[in-house]
CSV table of C-alpha atoms in Angstrom, one decimal:
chain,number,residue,atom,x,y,z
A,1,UNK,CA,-22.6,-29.9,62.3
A,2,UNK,CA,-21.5,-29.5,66.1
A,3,UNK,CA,-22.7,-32.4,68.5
A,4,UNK,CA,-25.9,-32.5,69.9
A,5,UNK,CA,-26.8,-33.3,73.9
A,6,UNK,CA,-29.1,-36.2,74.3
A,7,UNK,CA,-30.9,-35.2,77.8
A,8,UNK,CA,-31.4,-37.7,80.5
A,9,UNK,CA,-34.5,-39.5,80.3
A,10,UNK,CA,-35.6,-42.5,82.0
A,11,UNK,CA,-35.8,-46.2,80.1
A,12,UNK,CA,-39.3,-46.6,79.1
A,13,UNK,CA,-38.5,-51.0,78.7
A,14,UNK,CA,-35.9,-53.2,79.8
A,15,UNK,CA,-32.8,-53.1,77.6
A,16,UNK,CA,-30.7,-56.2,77.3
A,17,UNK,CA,-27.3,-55.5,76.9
A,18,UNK,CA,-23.9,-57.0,76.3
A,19,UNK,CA,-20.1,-56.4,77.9
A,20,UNK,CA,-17.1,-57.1,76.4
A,21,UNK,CA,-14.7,-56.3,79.0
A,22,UNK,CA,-14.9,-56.1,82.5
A,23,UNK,CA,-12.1,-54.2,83.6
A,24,UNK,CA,-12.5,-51.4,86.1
A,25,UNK,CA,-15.0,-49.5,83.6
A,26,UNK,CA,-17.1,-52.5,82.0
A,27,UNK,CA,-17.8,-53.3,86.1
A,28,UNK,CA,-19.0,-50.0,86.7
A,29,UNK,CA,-21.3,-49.6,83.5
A,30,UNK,CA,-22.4,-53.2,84.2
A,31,UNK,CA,-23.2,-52.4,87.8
A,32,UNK,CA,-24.8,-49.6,86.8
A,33,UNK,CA,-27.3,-50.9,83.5
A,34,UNK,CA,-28.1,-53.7,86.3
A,35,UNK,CA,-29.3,-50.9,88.9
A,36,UNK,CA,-30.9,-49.5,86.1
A,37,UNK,CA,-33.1,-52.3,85.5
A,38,UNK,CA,-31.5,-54.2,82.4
A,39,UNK,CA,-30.4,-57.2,82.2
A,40,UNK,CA,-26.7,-57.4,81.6
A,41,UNK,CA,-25.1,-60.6,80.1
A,42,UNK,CA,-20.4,-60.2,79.8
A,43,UNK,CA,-17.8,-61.9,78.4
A,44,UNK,CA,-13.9,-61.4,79.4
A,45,UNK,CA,-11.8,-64.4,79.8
A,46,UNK,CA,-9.6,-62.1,82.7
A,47,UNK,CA,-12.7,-61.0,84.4
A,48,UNK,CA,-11.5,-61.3,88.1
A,49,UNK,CA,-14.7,-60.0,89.7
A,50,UNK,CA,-18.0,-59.4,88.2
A,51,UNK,CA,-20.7,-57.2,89.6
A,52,UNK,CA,-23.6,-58.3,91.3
A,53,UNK,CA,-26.7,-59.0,88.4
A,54,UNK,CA,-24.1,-59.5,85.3
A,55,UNK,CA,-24.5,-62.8,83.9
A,56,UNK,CA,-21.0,-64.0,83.0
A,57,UNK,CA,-21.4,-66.1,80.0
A,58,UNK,CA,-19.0,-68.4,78.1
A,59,UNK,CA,-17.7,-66.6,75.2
A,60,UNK,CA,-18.0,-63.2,73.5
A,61,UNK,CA,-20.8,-65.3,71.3
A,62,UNK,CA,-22.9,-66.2,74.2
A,63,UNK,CA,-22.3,-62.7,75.9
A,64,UNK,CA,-24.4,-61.1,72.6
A,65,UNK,CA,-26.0,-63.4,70.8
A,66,UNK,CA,-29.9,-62.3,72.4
A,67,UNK,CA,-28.7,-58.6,73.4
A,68,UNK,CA,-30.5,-55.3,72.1
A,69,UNK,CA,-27.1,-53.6,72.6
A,70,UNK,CA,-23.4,-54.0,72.7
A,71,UNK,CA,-21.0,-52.2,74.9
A,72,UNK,CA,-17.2,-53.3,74.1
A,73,UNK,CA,-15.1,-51.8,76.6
A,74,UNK,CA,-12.1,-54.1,75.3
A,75,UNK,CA,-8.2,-53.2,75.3
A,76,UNK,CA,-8.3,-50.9,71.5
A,77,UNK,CA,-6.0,-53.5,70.3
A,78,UNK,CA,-8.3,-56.3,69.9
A,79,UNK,CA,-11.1,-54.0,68.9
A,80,UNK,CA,-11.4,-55.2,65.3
A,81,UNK,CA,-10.7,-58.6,66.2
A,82,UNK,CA,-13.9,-58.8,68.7
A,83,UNK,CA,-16.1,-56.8,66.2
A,84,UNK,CA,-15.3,-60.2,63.8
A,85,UNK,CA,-15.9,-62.8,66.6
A,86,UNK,CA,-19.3,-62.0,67.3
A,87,UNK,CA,-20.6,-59.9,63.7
A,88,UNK,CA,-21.7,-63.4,62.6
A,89,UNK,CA,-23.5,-64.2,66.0
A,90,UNK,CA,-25.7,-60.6,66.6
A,91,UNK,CA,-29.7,-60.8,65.7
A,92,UNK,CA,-31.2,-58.1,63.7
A,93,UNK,CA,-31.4,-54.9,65.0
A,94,UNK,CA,-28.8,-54.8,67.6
A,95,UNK,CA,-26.3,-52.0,68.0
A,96,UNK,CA,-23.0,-52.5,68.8
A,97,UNK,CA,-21.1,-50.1,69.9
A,98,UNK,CA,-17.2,-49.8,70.3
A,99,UNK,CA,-15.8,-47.9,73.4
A,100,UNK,CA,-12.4,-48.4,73.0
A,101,UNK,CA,-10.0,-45.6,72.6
A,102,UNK,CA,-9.2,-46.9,69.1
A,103,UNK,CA,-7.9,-44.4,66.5
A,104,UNK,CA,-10.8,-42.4,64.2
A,105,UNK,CA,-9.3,-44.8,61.4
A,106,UNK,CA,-9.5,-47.9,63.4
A,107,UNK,CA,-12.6,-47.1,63.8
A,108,UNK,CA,-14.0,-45.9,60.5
A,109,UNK,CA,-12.1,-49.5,59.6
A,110,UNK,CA,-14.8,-50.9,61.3
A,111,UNK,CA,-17.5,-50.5,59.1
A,112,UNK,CA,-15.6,-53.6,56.8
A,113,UNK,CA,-16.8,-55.8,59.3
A,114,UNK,CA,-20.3,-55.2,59.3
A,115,UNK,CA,-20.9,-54.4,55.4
A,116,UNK,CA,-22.4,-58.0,55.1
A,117,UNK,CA,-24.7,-57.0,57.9
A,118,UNK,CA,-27.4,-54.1,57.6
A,119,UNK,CA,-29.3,-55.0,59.2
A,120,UNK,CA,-26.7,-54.0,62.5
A,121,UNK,CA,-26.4,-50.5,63.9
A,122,UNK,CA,-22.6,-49.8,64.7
A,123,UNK,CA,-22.1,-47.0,67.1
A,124,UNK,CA,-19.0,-45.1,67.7
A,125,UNK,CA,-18.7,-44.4,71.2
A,126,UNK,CA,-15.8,-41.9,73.1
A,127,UNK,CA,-15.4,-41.8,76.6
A,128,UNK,CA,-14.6,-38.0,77.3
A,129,UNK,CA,-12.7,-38.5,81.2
A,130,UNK,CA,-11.7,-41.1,83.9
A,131,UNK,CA,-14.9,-43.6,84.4
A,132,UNK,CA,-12.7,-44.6,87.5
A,133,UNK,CA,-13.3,-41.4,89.0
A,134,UNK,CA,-16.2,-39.7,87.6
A,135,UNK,CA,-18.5,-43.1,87.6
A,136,UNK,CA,-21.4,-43.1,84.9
A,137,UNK,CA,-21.8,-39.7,85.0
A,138,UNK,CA,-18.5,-39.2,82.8
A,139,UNK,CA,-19.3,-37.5,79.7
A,140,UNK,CA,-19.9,-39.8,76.4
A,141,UNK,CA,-19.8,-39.2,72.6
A,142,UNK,CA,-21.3,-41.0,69.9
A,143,UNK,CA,-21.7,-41.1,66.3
A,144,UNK,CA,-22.7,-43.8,63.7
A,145,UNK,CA,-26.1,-45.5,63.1
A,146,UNK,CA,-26.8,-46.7,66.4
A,147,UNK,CA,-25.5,-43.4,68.5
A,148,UNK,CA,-29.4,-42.7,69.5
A,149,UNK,CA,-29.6,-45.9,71.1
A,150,UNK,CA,-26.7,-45.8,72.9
A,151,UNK,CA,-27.7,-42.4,73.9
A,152,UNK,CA,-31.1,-43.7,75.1
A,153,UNK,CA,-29.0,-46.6,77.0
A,154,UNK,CA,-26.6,-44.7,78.7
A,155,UNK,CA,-28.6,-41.8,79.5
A,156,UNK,CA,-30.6,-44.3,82.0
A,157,UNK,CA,-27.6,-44.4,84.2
A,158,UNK,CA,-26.8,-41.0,84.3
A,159,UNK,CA,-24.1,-40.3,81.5
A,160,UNK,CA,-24.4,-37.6,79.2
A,161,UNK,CA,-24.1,-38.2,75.6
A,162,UNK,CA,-23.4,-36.0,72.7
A,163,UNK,CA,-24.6,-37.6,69.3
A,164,UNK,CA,-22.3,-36.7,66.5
A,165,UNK,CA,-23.6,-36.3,63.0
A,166,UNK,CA,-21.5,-38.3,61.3
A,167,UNK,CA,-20.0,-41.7,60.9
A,168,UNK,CA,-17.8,-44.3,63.1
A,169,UNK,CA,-14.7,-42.7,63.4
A,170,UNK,CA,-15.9,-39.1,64.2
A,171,UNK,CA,-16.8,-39.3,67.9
A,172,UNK,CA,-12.8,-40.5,68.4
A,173,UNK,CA,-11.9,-37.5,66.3
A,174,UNK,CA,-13.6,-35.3,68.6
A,175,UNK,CA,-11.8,-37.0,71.4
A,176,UNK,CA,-8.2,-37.4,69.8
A,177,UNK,CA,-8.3,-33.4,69.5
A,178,UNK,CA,-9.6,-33.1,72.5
A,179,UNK,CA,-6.5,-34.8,73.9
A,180,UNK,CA,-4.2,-32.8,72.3
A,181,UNK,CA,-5.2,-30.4,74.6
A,182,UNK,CA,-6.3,-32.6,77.7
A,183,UNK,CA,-3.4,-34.5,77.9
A,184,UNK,CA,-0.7,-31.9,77.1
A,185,UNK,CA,-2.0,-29.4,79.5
A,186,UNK,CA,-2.2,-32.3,82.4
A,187,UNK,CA,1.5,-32.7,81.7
A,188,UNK,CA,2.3,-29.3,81.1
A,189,UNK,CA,1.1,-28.3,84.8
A,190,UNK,CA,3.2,-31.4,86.0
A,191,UNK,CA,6.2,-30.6,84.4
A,192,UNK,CA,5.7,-26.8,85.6
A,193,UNK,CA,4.7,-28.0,89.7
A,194,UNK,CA,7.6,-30.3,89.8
A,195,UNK,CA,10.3,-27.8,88.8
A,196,UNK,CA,8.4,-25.6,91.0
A,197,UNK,CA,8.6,-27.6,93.7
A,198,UNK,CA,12.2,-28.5,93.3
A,199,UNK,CA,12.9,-24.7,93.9
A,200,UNK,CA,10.8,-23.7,96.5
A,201,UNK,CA,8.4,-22.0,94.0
A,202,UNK,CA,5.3,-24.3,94.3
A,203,UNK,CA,2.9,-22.3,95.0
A,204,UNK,CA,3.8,-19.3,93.5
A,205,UNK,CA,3.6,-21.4,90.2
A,206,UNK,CA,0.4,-23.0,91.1
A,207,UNK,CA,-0.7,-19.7,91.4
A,208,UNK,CA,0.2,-18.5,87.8
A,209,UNK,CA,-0.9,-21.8,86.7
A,210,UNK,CA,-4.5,-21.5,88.0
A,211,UNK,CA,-5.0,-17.9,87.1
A,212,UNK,CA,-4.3,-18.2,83.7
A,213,UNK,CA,-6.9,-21.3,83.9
A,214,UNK,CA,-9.6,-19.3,85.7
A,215,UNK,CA,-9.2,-16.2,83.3
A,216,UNK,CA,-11.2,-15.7,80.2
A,217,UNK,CA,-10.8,-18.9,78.3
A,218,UNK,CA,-11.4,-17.5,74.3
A,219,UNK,CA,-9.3,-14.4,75.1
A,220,UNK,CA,-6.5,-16.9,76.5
A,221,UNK,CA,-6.6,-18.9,72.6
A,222,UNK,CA,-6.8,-16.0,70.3
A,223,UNK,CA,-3.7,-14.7,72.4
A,224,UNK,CA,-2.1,-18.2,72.5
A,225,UNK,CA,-2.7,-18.2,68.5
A,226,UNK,CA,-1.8,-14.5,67.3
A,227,UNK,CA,1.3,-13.9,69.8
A,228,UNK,CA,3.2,-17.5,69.8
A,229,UNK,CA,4.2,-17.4,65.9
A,230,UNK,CA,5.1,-13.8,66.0
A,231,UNK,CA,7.3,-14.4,69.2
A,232,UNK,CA,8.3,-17.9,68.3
A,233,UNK,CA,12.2,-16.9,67.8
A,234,UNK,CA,12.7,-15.3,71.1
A,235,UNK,CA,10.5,-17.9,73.0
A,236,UNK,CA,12.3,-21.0,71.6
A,237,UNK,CA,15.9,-19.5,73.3
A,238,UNK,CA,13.4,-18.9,76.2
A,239,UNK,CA,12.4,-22.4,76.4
A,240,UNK,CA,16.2,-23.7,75.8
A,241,UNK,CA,17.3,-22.2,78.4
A,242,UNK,CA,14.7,-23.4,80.7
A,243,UNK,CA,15.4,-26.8,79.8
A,244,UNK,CA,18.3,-26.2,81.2
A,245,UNK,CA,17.7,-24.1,84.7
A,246,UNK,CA,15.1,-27.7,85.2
A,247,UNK,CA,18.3,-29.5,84.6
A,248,UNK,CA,19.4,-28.0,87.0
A,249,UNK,CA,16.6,-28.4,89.6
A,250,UNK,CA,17.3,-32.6,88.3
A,251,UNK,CA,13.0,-31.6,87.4
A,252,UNK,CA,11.8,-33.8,84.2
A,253,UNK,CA,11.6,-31.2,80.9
A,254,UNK,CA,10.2,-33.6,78.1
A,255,UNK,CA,6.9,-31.2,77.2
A,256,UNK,CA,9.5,-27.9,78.0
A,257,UNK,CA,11.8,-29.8,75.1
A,258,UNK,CA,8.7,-30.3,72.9
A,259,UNK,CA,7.8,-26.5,73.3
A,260,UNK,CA,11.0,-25.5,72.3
A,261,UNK,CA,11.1,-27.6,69.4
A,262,UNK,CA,7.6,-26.5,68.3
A,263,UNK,CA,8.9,-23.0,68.5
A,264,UNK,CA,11.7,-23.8,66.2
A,265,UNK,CA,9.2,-25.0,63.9
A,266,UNK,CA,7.1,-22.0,63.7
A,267,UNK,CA,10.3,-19.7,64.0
A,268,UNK,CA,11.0,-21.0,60.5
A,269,UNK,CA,7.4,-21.2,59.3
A,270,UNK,CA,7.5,-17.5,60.3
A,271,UNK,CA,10.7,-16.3,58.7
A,272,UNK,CA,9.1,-18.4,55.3
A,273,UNK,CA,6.4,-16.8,55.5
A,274,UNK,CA,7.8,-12.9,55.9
A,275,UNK,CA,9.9,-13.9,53.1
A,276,UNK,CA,7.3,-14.8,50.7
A,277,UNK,CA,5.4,-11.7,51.6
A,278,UNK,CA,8.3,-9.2,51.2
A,279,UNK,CA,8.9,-11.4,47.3
């Protein structure tokens, strides 16, 4: 089923809720939930600063231990290893949500920790942009048990939050797909100002660059999808040979190198294919 929106709504009781991690995002969402009127109790043996109304507590035990709701905000490598510090230490009831950018099966992995505990809610939670730039009001995924009251949390500070039907593991996969695209494009325009720059083309690239974005987004994919195989041959020499005119221009080419590579790929996927049809 495709997500759900949760709508904004305003918190009908004080929530108490605990941090794990307060680097630049966990002291925005803290500062936040405490403007919001919950209490906010943290734990992060780095923290440097610690916004105004967070009660900094001793350990990752005493940050949760009386909390309705868990945020970890953590690095994703000691995501599982936090989950098992404080699974023993939660009362009933409470949710606890990761918000690290762990991978869908890290997080699906997760579910090991808190078999001996049903009576828990583990949310899976994605963070869909840059909470540095776009505050509390950056988009928000969730799936697992306790996604509807992470929804209801968030939702208080102004975040929007899409519920996932499914379980831990899924909102990531939304997000990990979405970054195929997010994150390729971001350095796709790089790559493609930079060279531009180095010629003296900037802004006619820019240009090209932003009216392809602006045009008709669904039209832009099916062409993307039906065109690239059938042209794959003649684009990977394309793309060769760009790699290197940016050579030239001493421009980076790593996602120009990729694309070339790719279109290898799919030039022999293509001739395969032909060949099995003509058999």
């Amino acid at each position: 089923m495709p997500p759900s929106t949760t709508p904004s709504s305003s918190a009908s009781r004080t929530v108490a809720v605990g941090l794990l991690g307060l680097g630049e995002v966990g002291r925005i969402y803290g500062a936040a939930l405490v403007a919001a009127g919950h209490r906010v109790t943290a734990f992060d043996p780095y923290a440097q600063t610690l916004p105004e109304g967070v009660e900094l507590r001793e350990s990752a035990e005493a940050a949760v231990a009386d909390v309705d709701v868990v945020l970890t905000l953590t690095a994703a490598s000691v995501s599982r290893s936090v989950a098992e510090t404080v699974v023993g230490t939660l009362r009933a009831g409470a949710v606890y949500a990761d918000c690290t950018s762990s991978s869908p099966g890290d997080k699906r992995a997760l579910a090991e920790v808190f078999k001996d505990r049903d009576d828990l809610r583990p949310a899976d939670v994605a963070i869909l942009g840059p909470v540095v730039q776009l505050g509390t009001e950056t988009p928000l995924m969730s799936a697992g048990p306790g996604a509807e009251s992470v929804a209801a949390v968030m939702t208080t500070v102004g975040s929007p939050v899409e519920i996932v039907d499914g379980a831990l593991g899924d909102a990531m996969a939304h997000k990990f797909l979405r970054s195929v695209f997010m994150k390729g494009l971001a350095s796709v325009v790089i790559e493609a100002v930079v060279a531009g720059r180095k010629a003296g083309l900037e802004e006619w690239v820019r240009g090209q660059i932003a009216g392809v974005l602006a045009g008709d987004g669904q039209a832009v994919i099916d062409r993307f999808l039906t065109g690239t195989g059938k042209h794959a041959e003649r684009r990977m020499y394309e793309m060769r040979a760009t790699s290197t005119y940016l050579a030239g221009l001493g421009a980076p080419s790593e996602m120009t190198d990729a694309t070339a590579t790719a279109l290898e790929r799919m030039t022999t996927e293509h001739h395969v294919h032909s060949g099995a049809q003509q058999d």
